[in-house]
Amino acid sequence: MAMNHPEPVGPPDEHPDEHPDENPGARAGERPGDHPGEEHAELLACGRDLAAVWEQTEYAGRPGHTGRAQADAHTLGCAHCREAVADLERLRTAALAPTTADAGGPPDASALVRRVMDVVRLELRPGRTLPLGEADEDIWMYESVAARTVRAAAEEVPGVRAGSCRIAPPGGGVRGPVTVRLEVTVEYGHDLRATSEAVRRGAVSAARDRLGLTVSALDVTVTDLHDPAHRPQGATP
Amino acid sequence: MTTSPADAVCGAVTDAVLAVPGVACLRPGLRGLLQAAGRRPGAVRVAHDAAGAVRAVHIEIVARAQHRTADVARAVRTAAAEAAAAPPAAVTVTVTGIV
Amino acid sequence: MSAQGDPGGAGADGASGAGDRLLAVRAAEGDEEAFEVLVHLHGAAMLQLAERLMGTRTEAEDAVQDAFVSAWRKLPEFRGEAEFGTWLHRIVTNRCLNLLRARRPAADLDAVPEPAAPEHQSSPVRAAESHAAAHDLDRAMRCLSAEQRVCWVLREIEGRPYESIARTVRISPEAVRARVFRARRVLTEAMAAWR
């Protein structure tokens, strides 16, 4: 087990404008003991390794954890070990004690939702545009907007939840009919073939009647079956 | 304070587009429909040729769900062409949302 | 919410893997309403996590808001390999980790704000004691490095296994163990006053 390589300082899936590898604070914030192998083991007066004694307390009585032994006869009987364990339990009690901040239940996320969606709605993610109307008309719409209408139409069919919906214009910038690839999940107990057909018919009609989008092919794939929803289909906004 | 001819065309097109039934608003993300003199809203862009005539008009709108989207876009194209005194072929309309 | 059809959200018990996957796919394709449902389903849990990591509610709210916006931008790359909740947890944790790293060391430990009072005390003496203990704990936590604090919170308060913490923070499980040990050491010393 190699111990001397430095740990990567930041994960790649971070916010793009942060550079954790160049963050001077990262190195400055490290303490001795952050790198395994750098520090000699801390021993209790009885000779036991304190880290190991403490780790034993994590798995006592918890099924499913592997790799670490349960508390052995020594730690159960030794005064030094028991004192060390008591210290840790005191710490845990203080750390896990509920505070008045917790008393109101889990934090209220509605303000968070509002603030996040305010930002999200202003961000334009154009994506590709689809040709509307006739070939000689210079009118278009965003794929993601058309997809919303197609998904809504699919979900008008009983037992259907819509997932991915990709709509492709004809290649080469030509104005012409689009092709749709729609994924849905269907409630247990529904006839898959009849449901898929109903979805296809509903989606093509919606594209034509609500959008004015001509669809040359519509692929419906049932990707999963789902349990009946606790809420009824067609929930109103 | 006088408006430049370019801004005047932009303004006329904007007004005409917003008057079309089925148009909810111009593409969101804009701060204010009528900017200070000299600045134009991004959802309506007008390009002029060397002689000062309108060469191209690009419009981005949010349409209302109660109307067929293509019909709204078509009506916007016609209204914008008229307001810009340009042929409809010069106008491109993109629907960026439906509400 | 969409005008027609349940967007495929949760059952009565809140966020579920299958429901999340559907919503995440739609949000990745630009469906803002689907993303809003995801924020609703995961918001409270992420706020609680961030508050434990950052120590204050306002910092937690800022961190989680930024994390969700970041998630929206990165969703097209996400592609559903992991569970959305796990992916989001990783983004929030790493955002908090970076914010903690950027904090200047607590030069003046007396400047630590008072923690919220502990609940359900049986006597005023015990209430005062545990309030003071909580304050000492808060102060002691500020002595931890960002990495130690995050590892300790994920292990002791969230109860996550070492392997899971290692994947989240992108260090080895051995390094996680070392940091958790160091944090326990520092914090038990601070609590020793109440022995």
Coordinates of C-alpha atoms in Angstrom, one line a residue, chain A:
Chain A
M1 CA 0.0 0.0 0.0
A2 CA 1.9 3.1 -1.3
M3 CA 1.7 5.9 1.2
N4 CA 4.0 8.6 -0.2
H5 CA 2.0 9.9 -3.2
P6 CA 0.3 13.2 -2.5
E7 CA -3.4 13.1 -2.5
P8 CA -5.2 14.8 -5.4
V9 CA -6.4 18.0 -4.0
G10 CA -9.6 18.6 -5.9
P11 CA -12.1 16.5 -7.7
P12 CA -12.6 17.0 -11.4
D13 CA -16.4 17.5 -11.1
E14 CA -16.1 20.8 -9.4
H15 CA -17.4 24.2 -10.4
P16 CA -15.5 25.1 -13.6
D17 CA -14.3 28.5 -12.3
E18 CA -12.6 27.0 -9.3
H19 CA -9.1 25.6 -9.6
P20 CA -8.6 23.4 -6.5
D21 CA -5.1 22.3 -7.7
E22 CA -3.9 25.8 -7.5
N23 CA -5.6 26.7 -4.3
P24 CA -2.9 27.7 -1.9
G25 CA -5.3 27.3 1.0
A26 CA -5.6 23.6 0.3
R27 CA -2.0 22.9 1.1
A28 CA -1.9 25.4 3.9
G29 CA -4.9 23.9 5.6
E30 CA -3.4 20.4 5.9
R31 CA -2.4 19.2 9.3
P32 CA 0.1 16.5 10.4
G33 CA -1.7 13.2 10.1
D34 CA -3.6 14.1 6.9
H35 CA -1.2 11.8 5.0
P36 CA -1.3 8.2 6.2
G37 CA 2.1 6.9 7.0
E38 CA 3.5 10.3 7.9
E39 CA 2.7 10.1 11.6
H40 CA 3.7 7.5 14.1
A41 CA 0.8 5.7 15.7
E42 CA -0.6 7.1 18.9
L43 CA -0.6 4.5 21.6
L44 CA -2.5 4.3 24.8
A45 CA -0.7 3.5 28.1
C46 CA -1.7 -0.1 27.6
G47 CA 0.1 -0.2 24.3
R48 CA -3.1 -0.3 22.1
D49 CA -3.3 1.9 19.0
L50 CA -5.8 4.7 19.8
A51 CA -7.0 5.0 16.2
A52 CA -7.8 1.3 16.1
V53 CA -9.6 1.3 19.5
W54 CA -11.8 4.1 18.3
E55 CA -12.5 2.5 15.0
Q56 CA -13.7 -0.6 16.8
T57 CA -16.5 1.4 18.3
E58 CA -17.9 2.2 14.9
Y59 CA -18.9 -1.4 14.1
A60 CA -20.0 -2.7 17.4
G61 CA -23.4 -4.1 16.9
R62 CA -23.8 -2.8 13.4
P63 CA -24.5 -5.6 10.9
G64 CA -23.2 -5.4 7.4
H65 CA -19.9 -3.7 8.2
T66 CA -16.8 -5.7 7.2
G67 CA -13.1 -5.5 7.7
R68 CA -12.9 -4.4 11.2
A69 CA -13.1 -6.6 14.3
Q70 CA -15.6 -6.1 17.0
A71 CA -14.4 -4.8 20.4
D72 CA -12.2 -7.6 21.8
A73 CA -11.7 -8.7 25.4
H74 CA -8.9 -6.3 26.0
T75 CA -10.7 -3.1 25.0
L76 CA -13.7 -4.2 27.0
G77 CA -11.7 -4.7 30.1
C78 CA -8.8 -2.2 30.0
A79 CA -9.3 1.0 31.9
H80 CA -7.2 3.0 29.4
C81 CA -9.2 1.8 26.4
R82 CA -12.5 2.3 28.1
E83 CA -11.6 5.9 29.0
A84 CA -10.6 6.6 25.4
V85 CA -13.9 5.1 24.2
A86 CA -15.8 7.2 26.8
D87 CA -14.1 10.3 25.5
L88 CA -15.2 9.5 22.0
E89 CA -18.8 8.8 23.1
R90 CA -18.9 12.1 24.9
L91 CA -17.8 13.8 21.7
R92 CA -20.5 12.0 19.8
T93 CA -23.2 12.9 22.2
A94 CA -22.3 16.6 21.9
A95 CA -22.0 16.5 18.1
L96 CA -25.2 14.6 17.6
A97 CA -27.3 16.5 20.1
P98 CA -30.3 18.2 18.5
T99 CA -30.3 21.9 18.7
T100 CA -33.1 24.5 18.6
A101 CA -32.2 24.9 14.9
D102 CA -33.1 21.3 14.3
A103 CA -36.3 21.5 16.4
G104 CA -38.3 23.0 13.6
G105 CA -37.8 19.9 11.5
P106 CA -35.7 19.6 8.3
P107 CA -34.7 22.9 6.7
D108 CA -37.4 24.6 4.6
A109 CA -36.3 24.4 1.0
S110 CA -38.9 26.6 -0.7
A111 CA -36.7 29.8 -0.6
L112 CA -33.8 27.7 -2.0
V113 CA -36.0 26.4 -4.8
R114 CA -37.1 30.0 -5.7
R115 CA -33.5 31.3 -5.7
V116 CA -32.2 28.4 -7.7
M117 CA -34.9 28.5 -10.3
D118 CA -34.6 32.3 -10.7
V119 CA -31.0 31.7 -11.9
V120 CA -31.8 28.6 -13.9
R121 CA -34.6 30.3 -15.8
L122 CA -32.4 33.1 -16.9
E123 CA -29.8 30.8 -18.2
L124 CA -30.3 30.2 -21.9
R125 CA -29.5 26.7 -22.9
P126 CA -30.6 27.1 -26.5
G127 CA -29.7 23.7 -27.9
R128 CA -30.9 23.0 -31.4
T129 CA -33.8 24.5 -33.3
L130 CA -36.4 22.7 -35.3
P131 CA -38.1 23.9 -38.4
L132 CA -41.8 24.8 -38.0
G133 CA -44.4 25.1 -40.7
E134 CA -43.7 24.8 -44.3
A135 CA -40.3 24.4 -46.0
D136 CA -40.2 27.9 -47.3
E137 CA -41.0 29.6 -44.0
D138 CA -38.2 30.8 -41.8
I139 CA -39.8 29.9 -38.5
W140 CA -38.2 27.7 -35.8
M141 CA -38.5 26.6 -32.3
Y142 CA -36.1 25.2 -29.6
E143 CA -36.0 21.4 -29.4
S144 CA -36.3 21.4 -25.6
V145 CA -39.6 23.4 -25.8
A146 CA -41.0 21.0 -28.4
A147 CA -39.9 18.1 -26.2
R148 CA -42.0 19.5 -23.3
T149 CA -45.1 19.4 -25.5
V150 CA -44.4 15.9 -26.7
R151 CA -43.8 14.6 -23.2
A152 CA -47.0 16.2 -21.9
A153 CA -48.9 14.5 -24.7
A154 CA -47.3 11.2 -23.9
E155 CA -48.3 11.5 -20.2
E156 CA -51.9 12.0 -21.2
V157 CA -52.0 8.3 -21.9
P158 CA -52.9 6.5 -18.7
G159 CA -50.0 4.8 -16.9
V160 CA -47.3 6.7 -18.8
R161 CA -44.4 8.7 -17.5
A162 CA -42.2 10.4 -20.1
G163 CA -38.4 10.5 -19.9
S164 CA -35.9 11.4 -22.6
C165 CA -37.3 13.1 -25.7
R166 CA -35.0 13.9 -28.5
I167 CA -36.2 15.6 -31.7
A168 CA -33.9 15.8 -34.7
P169 CA -34.3 18.0 -37.7
P170 CA -33.4 16.5 -41.1
G171 CA -29.6 16.6 -41.6
G172 CA -27.7 19.4 -43.4
G173 CA -29.8 22.3 -42.2
V174 CA -32.6 21.3 -44.5
R175 CA -36.1 22.4 -43.5
G176 CA -38.3 19.3 -43.3
P177 CA -40.1 16.8 -41.1
V178 CA -38.4 15.9 -37.8
T179 CA -37.8 12.5 -36.2
V180 CA -38.7 11.9 -32.5
R181 CA -37.1 9.5 -30.1
L182 CA -39.2 9.2 -27.0
E183 CA -38.5 7.1 -23.9
V184 CA -41.3 6.3 -21.4
T185 CA -41.9 4.1 -18.4
V186 CA -45.3 2.3 -18.1
E187 CA -47.2 1.3 -15.0
Y188 CA -47.4 -2.3 -14.2
G189 CA -50.4 -4.0 -15.7
H190 CA -50.8 -1.9 -18.8
D191 CA -50.7 -3.4 -22.3
L192 CA -47.3 -2.3 -23.5
R193 CA -48.1 -2.5 -27.2
A194 CA -51.4 -0.6 -27.0
T195 CA -49.9 2.0 -24.7
S196 CA -46.9 2.6 -27.0
E197 CA -49.3 3.0 -29.9
A198 CA -51.4 5.4 -28.0
V199 CA -48.3 7.4 -27.1
R200 CA -47.2 7.5 -30.7
R201 CA -50.5 8.7 -31.9
G202 CA -50.9 11.3 -29.2
A203 CA -47.4 12.6 -29.7
V204 CA -47.7 13.0 -33.4
S205 CA -51.0 14.7 -33.1
A206 CA -49.8 17.1 -30.4
A207 CA -46.7 18.0 -32.5
R208 CA -49.0 18.7 -35.5
D209 CA -51.9 20.4 -33.7
R210 CA -50.2 22.3 -30.8
L211 CA -46.9 23.1 -32.4
G212 CA -47.3 22.9 -36.2
L213 CA -44.3 20.5 -36.2
T214 CA -44.3 17.8 -38.9
V215 CA -43.1 14.5 -37.6
S216 CA -41.9 11.9 -40.1
A217 CA -41.0 9.2 -37.6
L218 CA -41.7 8.7 -33.9
D219 CA -39.8 6.0 -32.0
V220 CA -41.3 5.1 -28.6
T221 CA -39.2 3.0 -26.3
V222 CA -40.5 1.6 -23.0
T223 CA -37.4 1.7 -20.8
D224 CA -38.9 0.5 -17.5
L225 CA -42.1 -0.4 -15.7
H226 CA -43.1 1.5 -12.6
D227 CA -45.5 1.1 -9.7
P228 CA -48.7 3.0 -9.7
A229 CA -48.1 6.6 -8.6
H230 CA -49.4 7.8 -5.2
R231 CA -50.7 10.8 -6.9
P232 CA -53.1 10.6 -9.9
Q233 CA -51.9 11.3 -13.4
G234 CA -52.8 14.7 -14.7
A235 CA -52.1 16.6 -11.6
T236 CA -53.1 20.2 -12.1
P237 CA -50.4 22.9 -11.5

